[in-house]
Coordinates of N, CA and C in Angstrom, one line a residue:
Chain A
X1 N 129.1 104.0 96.0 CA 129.4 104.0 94.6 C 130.0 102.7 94.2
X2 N 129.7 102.3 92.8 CA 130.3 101.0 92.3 C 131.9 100.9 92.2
X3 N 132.4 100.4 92.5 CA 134.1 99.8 92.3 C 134.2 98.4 91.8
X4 N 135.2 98.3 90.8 CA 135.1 97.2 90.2 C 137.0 97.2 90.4
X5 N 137.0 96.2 90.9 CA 138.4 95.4 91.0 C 138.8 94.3 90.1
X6 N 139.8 94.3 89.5 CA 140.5 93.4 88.9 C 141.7 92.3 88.8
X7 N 141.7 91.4 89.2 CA 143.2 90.6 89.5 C 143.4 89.7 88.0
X8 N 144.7 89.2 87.8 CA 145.7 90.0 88.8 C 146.0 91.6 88.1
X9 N 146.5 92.2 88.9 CA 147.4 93.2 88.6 C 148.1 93.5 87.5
X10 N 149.1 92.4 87.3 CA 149.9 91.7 86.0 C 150.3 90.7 85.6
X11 N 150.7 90.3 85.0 CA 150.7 89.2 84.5 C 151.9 89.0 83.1
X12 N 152.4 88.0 83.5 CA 153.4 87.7 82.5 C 153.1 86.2 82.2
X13 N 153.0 85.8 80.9 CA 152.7 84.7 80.3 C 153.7 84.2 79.2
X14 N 154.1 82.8 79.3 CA 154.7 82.4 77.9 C 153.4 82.3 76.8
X15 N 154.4 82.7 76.3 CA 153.4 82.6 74.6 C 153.2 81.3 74.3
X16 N 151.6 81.0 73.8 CA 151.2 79.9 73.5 C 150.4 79.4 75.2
X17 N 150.6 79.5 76.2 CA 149.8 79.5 77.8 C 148.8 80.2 77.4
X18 N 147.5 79.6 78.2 CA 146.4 80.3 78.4 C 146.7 81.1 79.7
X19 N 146.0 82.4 79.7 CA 145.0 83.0 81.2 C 144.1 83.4 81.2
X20 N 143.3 83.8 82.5 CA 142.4 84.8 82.7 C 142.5 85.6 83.5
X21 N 142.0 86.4 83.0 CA 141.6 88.0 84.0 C 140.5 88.0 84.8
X22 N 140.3 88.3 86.3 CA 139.2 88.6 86.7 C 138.5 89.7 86.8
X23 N 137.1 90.3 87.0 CA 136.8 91.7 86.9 C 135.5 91.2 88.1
X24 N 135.8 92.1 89.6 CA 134.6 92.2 90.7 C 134.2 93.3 90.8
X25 N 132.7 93.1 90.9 CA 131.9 94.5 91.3 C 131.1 94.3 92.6
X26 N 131.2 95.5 93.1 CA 130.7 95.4 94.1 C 128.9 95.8 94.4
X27 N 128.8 96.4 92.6 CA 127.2 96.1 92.9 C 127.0 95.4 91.9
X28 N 125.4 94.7 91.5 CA 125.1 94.2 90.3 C 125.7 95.0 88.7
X29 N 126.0 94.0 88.3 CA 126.6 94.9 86.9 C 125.3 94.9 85.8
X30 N 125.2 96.0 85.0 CA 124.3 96.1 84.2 C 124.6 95.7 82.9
X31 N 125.7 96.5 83.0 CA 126.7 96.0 81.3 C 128.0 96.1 81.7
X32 N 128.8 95.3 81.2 CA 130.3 94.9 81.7 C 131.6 94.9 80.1
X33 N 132.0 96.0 80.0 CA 132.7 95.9 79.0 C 134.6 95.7 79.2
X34 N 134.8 94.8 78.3 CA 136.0 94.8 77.9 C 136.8 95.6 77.3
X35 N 137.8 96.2 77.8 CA 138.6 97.0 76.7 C 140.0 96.4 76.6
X36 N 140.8 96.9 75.6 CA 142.3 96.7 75.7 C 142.8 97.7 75.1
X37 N 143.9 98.2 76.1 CA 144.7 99.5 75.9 C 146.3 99.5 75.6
X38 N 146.8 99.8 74.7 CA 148.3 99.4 74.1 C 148.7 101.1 75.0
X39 N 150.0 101.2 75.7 CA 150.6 101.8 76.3 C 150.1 103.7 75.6
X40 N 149.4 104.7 76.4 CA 149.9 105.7 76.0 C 148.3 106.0 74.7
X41 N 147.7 105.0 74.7 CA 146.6 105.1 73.4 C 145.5 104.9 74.1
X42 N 144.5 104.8 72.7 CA 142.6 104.6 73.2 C 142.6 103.3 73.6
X43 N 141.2 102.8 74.1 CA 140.7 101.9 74.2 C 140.1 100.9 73.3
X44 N 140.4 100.0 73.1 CA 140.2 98.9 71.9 C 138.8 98.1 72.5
X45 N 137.7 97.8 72.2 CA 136.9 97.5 72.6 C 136.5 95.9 72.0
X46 N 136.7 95.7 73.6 CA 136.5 94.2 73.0 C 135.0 93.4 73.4
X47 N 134.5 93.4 73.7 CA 133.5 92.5 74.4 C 132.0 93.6 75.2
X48 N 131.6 92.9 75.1 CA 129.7 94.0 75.8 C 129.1 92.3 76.3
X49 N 128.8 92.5 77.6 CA 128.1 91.4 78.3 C 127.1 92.1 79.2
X50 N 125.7 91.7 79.1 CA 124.7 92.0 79.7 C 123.9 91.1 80.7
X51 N 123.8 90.1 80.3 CA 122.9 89.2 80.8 C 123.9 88.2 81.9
X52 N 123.4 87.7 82.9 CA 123.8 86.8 83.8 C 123.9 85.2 82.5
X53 N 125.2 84.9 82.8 CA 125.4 83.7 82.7 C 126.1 83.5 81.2
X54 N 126.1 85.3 80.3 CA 126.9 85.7 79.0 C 127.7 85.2 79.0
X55 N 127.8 84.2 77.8 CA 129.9 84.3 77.3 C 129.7 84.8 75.7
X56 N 130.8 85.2 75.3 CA 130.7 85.5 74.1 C 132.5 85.7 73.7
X57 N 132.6 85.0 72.9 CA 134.2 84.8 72.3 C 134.1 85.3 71.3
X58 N 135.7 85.9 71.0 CA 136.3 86.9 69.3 C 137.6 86.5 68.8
X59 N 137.8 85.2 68.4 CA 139.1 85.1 68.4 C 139.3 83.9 69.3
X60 N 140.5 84.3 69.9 CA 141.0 83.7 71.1 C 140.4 84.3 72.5
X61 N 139.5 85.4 72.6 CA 139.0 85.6 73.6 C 137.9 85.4 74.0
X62 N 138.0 85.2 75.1 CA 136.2 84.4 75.9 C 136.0 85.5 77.0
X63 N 134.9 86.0 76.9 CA 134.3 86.7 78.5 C 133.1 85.8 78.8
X64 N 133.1 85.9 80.0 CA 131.9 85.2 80.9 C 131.7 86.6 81.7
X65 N 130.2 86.3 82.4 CA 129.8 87.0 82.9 C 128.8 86.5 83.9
X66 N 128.6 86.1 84.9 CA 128.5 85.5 86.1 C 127.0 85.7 86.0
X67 N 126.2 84.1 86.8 CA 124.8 84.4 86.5 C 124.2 85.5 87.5
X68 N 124.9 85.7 89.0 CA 124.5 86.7 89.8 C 125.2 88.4 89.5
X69 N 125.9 88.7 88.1 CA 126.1 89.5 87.5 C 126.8 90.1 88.5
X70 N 127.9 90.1 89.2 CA 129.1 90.7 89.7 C 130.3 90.5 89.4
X71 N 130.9 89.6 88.7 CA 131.8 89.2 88.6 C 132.2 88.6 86.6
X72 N 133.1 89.1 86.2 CA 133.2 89.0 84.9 C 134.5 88.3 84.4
X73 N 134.8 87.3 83.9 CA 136.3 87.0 83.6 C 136.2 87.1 82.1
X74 N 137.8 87.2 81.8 CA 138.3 86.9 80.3 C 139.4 86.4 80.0
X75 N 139.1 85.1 79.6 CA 140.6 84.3 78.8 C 140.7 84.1 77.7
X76 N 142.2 84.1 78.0 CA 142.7 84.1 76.5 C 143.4 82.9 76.9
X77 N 142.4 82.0 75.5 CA 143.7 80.6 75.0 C 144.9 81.0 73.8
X78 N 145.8 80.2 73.9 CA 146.8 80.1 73.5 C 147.2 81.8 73.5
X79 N 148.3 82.1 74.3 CA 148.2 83.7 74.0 C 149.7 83.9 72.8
X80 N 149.5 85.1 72.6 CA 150.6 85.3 71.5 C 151.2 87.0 71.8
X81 N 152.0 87.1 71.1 CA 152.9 88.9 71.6 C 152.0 89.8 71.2
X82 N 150.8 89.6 70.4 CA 149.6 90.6 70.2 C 148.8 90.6 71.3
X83 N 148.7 89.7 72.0 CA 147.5 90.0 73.1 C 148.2 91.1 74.2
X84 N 149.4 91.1 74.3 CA 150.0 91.7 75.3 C 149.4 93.3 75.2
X85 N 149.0 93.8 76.5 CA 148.5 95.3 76.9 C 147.8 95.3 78.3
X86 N 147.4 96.3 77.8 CA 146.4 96.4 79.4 C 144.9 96.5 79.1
X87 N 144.4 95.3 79.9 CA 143.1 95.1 79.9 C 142.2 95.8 81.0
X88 N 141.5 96.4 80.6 CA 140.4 96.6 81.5 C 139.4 96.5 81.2
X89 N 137.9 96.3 82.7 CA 136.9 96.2 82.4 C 135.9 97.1 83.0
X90 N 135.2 97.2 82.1 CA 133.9 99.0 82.4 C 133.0 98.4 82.9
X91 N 132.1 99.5 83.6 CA 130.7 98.8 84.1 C 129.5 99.7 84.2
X92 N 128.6 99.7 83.4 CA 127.7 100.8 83.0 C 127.3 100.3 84.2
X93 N 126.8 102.1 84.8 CA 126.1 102.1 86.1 C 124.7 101.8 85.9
X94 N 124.6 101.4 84.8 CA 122.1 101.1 84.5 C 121.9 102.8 84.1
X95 N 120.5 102.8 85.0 CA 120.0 104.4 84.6 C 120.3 105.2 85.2
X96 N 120.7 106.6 84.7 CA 120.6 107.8 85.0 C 122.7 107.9 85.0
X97 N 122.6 107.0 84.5 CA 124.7 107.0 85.0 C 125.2 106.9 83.2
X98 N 124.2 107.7 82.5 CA 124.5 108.4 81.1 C 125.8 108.3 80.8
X99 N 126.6 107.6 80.0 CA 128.1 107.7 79.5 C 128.8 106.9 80.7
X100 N 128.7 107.3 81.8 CA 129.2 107.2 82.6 C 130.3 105.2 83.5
X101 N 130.6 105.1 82.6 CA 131.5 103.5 82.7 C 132.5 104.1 83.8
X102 N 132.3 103.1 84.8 CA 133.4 102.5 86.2 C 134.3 101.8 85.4
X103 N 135.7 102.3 86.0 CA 136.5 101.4 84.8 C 137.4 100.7 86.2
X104 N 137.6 98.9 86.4 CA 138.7 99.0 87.4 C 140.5 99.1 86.8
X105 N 141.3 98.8 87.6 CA 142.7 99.7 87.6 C 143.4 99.0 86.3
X106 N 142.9 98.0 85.7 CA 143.7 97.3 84.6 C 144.5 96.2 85.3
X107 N 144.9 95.0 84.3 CA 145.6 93.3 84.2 C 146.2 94.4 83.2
X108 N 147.6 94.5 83.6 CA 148.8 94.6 82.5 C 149.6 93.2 82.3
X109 N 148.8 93.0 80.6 CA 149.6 91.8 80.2 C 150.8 91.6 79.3
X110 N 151.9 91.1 79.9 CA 153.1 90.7 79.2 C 153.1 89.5 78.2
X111 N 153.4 89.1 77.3 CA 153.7 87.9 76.7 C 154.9 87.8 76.0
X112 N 155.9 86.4 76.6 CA 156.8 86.3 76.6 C 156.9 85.4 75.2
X113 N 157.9 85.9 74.1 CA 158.2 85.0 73.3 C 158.6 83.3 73.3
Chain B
X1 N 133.6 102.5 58.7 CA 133.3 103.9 58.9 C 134.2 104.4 59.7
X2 N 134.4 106.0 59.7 CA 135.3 106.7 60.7 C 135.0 106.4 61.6
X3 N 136.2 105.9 62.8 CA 136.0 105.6 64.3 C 136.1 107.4 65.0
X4 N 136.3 107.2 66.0 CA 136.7 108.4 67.1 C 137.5 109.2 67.0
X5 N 137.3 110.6 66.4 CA 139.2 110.8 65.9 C 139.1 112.6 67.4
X6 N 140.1 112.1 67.9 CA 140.4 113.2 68.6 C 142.0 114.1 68.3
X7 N 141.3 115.5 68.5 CA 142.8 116.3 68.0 C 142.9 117.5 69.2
X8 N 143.8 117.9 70.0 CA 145.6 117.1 68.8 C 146.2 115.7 69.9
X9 N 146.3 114.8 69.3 CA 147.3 114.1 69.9 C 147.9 114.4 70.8
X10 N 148.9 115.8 71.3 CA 150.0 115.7 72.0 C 149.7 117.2 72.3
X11 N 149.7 117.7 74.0 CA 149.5 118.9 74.1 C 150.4 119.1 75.0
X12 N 151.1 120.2 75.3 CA 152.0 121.1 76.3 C 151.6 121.9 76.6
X13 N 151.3 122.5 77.8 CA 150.5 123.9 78.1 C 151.4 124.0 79.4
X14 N 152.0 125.4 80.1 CA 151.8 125.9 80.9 C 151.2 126.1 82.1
X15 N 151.6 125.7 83.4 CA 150.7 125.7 84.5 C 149.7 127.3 84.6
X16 N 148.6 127.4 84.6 CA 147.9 128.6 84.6 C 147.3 129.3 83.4
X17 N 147.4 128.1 82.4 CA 147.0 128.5 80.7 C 145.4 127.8 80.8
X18 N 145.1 127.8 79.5 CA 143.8 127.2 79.4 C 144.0 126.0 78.4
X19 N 143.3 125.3 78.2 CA 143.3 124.1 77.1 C 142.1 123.6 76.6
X20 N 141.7 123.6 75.2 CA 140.6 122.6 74.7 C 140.7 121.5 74.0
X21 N 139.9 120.9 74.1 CA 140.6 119.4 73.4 C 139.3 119.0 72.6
X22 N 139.6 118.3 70.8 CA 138.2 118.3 70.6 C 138.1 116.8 70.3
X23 N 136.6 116.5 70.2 CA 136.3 114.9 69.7 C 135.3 115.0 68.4
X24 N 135.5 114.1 67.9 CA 134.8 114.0 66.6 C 134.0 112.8 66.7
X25 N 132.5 112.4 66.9 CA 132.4 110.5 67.0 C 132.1 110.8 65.9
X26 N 131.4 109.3 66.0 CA 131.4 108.2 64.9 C 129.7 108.9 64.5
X27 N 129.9 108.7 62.9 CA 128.9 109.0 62.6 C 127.5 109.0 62.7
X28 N 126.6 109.7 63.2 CA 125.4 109.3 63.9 C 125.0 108.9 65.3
X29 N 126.6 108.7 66.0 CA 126.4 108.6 67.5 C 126.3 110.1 68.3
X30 N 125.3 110.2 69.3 CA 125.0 111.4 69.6 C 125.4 112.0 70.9
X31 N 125.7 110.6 71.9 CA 126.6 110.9 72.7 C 128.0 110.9 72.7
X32 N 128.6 112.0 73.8 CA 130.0 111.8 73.7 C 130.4 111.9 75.0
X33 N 131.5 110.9 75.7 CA 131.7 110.9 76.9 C 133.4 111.6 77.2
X34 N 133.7 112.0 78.1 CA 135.3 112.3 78.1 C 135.8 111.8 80.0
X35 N 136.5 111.2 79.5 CA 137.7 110.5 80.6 C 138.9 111.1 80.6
X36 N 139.4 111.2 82.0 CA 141.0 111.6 82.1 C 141.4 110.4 82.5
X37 N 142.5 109.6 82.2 CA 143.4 108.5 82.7 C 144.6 109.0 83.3
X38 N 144.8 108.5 84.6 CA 146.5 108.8 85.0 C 146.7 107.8 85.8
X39 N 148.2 107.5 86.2 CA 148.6 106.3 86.3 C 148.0 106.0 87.7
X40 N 148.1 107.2 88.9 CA 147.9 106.8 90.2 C 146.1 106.6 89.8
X41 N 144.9 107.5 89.2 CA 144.0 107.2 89.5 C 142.8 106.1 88.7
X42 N 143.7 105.9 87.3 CA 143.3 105.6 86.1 C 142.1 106.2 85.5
X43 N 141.1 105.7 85.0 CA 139.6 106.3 84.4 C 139.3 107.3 84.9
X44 N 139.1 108.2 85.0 CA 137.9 108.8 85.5 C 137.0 109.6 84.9
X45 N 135.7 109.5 84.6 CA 134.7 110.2 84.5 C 134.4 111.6 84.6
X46 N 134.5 112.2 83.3 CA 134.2 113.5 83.4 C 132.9 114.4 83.0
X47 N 132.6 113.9 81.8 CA 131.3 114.4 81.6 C 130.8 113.6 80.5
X48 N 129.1 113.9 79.9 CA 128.3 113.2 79.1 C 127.4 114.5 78.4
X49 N 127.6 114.1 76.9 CA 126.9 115.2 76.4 C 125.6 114.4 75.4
X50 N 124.9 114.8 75.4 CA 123.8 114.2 74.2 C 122.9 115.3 73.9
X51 N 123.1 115.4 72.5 CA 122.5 116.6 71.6 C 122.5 117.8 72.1
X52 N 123.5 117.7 72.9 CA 124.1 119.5 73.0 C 124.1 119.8 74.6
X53 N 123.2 118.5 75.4 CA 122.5 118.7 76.5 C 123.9 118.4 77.7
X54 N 124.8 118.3 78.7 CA 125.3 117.6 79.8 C 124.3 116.9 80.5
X55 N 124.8 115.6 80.4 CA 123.5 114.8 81.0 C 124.0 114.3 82.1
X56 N 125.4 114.0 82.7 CA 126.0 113.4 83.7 C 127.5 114.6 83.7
X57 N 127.4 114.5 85.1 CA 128.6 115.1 85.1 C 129.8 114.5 86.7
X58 N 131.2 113.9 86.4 CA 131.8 113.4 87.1 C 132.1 114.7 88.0
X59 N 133.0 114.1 89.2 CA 133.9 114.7 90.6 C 135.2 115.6 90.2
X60 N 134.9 116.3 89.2 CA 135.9 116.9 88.7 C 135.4 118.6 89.0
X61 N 136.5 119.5 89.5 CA 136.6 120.7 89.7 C 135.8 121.8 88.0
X62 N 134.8 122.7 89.0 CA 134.9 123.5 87.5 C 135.8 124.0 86.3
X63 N 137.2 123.8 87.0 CA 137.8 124.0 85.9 C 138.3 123.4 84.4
X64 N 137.2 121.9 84.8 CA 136.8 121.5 83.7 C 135.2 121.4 83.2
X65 N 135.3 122.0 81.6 CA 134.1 122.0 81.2 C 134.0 121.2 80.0
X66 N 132.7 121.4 79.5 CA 132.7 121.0 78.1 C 131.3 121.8 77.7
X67 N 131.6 120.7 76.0 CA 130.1 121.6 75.3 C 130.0 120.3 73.7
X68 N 128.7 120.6 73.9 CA 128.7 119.3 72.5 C 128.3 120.5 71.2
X69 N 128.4 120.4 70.4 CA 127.7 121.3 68.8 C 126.3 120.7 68.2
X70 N 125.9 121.1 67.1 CA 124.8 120.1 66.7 C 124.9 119.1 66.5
X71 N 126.1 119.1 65.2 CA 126.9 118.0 64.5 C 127.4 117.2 65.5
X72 N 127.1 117.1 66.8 CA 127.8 116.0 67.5 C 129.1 116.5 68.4
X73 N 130.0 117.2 67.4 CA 131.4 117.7 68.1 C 131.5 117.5 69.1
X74 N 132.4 117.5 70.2 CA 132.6 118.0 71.4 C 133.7 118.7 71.9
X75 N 133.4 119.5 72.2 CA 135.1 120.0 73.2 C 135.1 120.1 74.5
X76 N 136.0 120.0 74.9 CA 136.5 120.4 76.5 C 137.4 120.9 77.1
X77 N 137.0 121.9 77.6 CA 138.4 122.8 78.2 C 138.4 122.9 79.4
X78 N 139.8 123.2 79.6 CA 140.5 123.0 81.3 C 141.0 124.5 81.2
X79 N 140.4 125.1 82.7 CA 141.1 126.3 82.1 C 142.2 126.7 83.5
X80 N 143.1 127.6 83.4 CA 144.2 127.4 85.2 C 144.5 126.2 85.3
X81 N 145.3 125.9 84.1 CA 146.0 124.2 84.1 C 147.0 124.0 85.5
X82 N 146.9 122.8 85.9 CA 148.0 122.7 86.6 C 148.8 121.7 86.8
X83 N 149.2 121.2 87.3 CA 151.0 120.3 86.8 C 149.8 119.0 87.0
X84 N 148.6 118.7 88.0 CA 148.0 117.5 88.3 C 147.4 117.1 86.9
X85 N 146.5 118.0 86.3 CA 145.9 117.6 85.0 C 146.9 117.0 84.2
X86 N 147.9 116.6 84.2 CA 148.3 116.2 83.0 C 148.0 114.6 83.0
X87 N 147.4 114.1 81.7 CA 146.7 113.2 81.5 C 146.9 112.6 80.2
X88 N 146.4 111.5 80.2 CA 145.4 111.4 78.7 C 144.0 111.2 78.8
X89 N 143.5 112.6 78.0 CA 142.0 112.8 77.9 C 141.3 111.7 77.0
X90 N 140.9 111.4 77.2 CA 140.2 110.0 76.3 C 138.6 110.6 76.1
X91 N 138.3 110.2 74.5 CA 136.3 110.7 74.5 C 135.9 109.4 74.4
X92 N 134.7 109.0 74.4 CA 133.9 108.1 73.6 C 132.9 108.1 73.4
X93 N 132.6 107.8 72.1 CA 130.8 108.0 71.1 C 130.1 106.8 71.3
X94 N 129.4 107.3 71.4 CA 127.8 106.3 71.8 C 126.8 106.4 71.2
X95 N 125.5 105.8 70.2 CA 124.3 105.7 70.1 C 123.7 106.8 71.2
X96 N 123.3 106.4 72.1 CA 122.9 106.7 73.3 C 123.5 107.3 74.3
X97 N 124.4 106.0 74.7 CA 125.1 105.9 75.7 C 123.9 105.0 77.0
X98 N 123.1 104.2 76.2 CA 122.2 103.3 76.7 C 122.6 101.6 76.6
X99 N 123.6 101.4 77.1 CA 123.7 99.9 76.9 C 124.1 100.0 75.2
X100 N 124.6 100.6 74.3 CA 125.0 100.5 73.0 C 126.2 100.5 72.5
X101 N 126.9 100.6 73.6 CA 128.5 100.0 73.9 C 129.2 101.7 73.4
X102 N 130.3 101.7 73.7 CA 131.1 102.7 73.7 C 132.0 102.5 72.8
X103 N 132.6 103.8 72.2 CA 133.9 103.7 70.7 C 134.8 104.6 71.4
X104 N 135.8 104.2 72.3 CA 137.0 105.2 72.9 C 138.2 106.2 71.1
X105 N 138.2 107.1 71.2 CA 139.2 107.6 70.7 C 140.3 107.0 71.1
X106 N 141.7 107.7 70.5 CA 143.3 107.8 70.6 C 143.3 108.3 71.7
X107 N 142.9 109.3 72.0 CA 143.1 110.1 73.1 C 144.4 111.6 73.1
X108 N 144.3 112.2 73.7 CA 144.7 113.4 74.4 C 146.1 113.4 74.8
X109 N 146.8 113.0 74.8 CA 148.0 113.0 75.5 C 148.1 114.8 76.2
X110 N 148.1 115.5 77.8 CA 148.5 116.5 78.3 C 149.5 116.7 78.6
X111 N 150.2 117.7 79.0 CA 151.4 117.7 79.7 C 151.6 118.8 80.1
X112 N 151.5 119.3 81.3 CA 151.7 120.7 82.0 C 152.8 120.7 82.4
X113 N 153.6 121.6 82.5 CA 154.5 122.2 82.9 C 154.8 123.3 83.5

């Protein structure tokens, strides 16, 4: 079965510092989505990457999406006390895995005033 | 347009009760997916409905079900709750659920006791 790993873990950032998040799969990814989740709530949906070699930015955020489609990152420049949550990233299994998104464990992000 | 509205927010149930939890998508989306989140396991995959049909169904015990309506609706019930289920139930509406990206609700907040 797919597993998608994420580093780091957590992350604490001064405000105004860039980072990124990584997101590994261990099979090809079909579709690779972004979410961001504020403590205790739904999932904010940030980003849909399909194709090997995707970036697509909203804001301050950038996803890339690796041209051999396993591996997905997202940074955020200049970060600010809004970006702070927990990020995760989904991974539609292709066909027959209907609804069905691999989510890995979440980048809980802090940003420090 | 209306996003994802799931009710109720905040449930308390009894080890050995039953529970339903409902989702409402987004207008015209025909799938609906439902995830339980908890801290040791995070995401996980419960089931997929499209036009009334279960089209995927996660590693989860019969004592969880669901059921979609015409209108889209969905519900899901847990029935002989037990202290493990407590979660947050999370849905999300989809087009398809084909690469058409996902709309997560607020979510479910559980709590057995």
């Amino acid at each position: 079965s797919q597993e998608l790993e994420q580093s780091p873990q957590s992350l604490i950032v001064q405000e105004g510092k860039n980072l990124t998040i990584n997101c590994t799969s261990s099979k090809t990814l079909y579709g690779l989505y972004w979410y961001k989740q504020k403590y205790g709530e739904g999932l904010i949906f940030l980003m849909m990457l399909q194709k090997g070699g995707e970036e697509k930015s909203h804001e301050k955020i950038t996803a890339k999406l690796d041209e051999k489609k396993q591996q997905s990152s997202l940074h955020i420049t200049a970060s600010q006390p809004s970006h702070a949550g927990i990020y995760l990233c989904g991974a539609d299994g292709g066909r027959g895995s209907q609804g069905n998104l691999i989510f890995g464990k979440g980048t809980k992000l802090s940003v420090k005033p | 347009k209306a996003g994802v509205t799931q009710t109720p927010r905040y449930l308390i149930k009894t080890r050995g009760q039953q529970v339903t939890l409902s989702c409402s998508p987004i207008s015209g989306h025909r799938s609906v997916s439902w995830y339980q989140q908890t801290p040791g396991q995070g995401l996980q995959f419960l089931f997929e409905y499209f036009s009334e049909t279960q089209r995927n169904k996660g590693n989860f015990p019969g004592r969880f079900s669901g059921r979609q309506f015409s209108n889209s609706r969905s519900e899901m019930n847990v029935s002989t709750l037990e202290l493990g289920d407590s979660a947050l139930y999370l849905c999300a509406s989809s087009l398809r659920a084909a690469w058409d990206g996902y709309t997560f609700g607020s979510g479910t907040r559980l709590t057995v006791v």
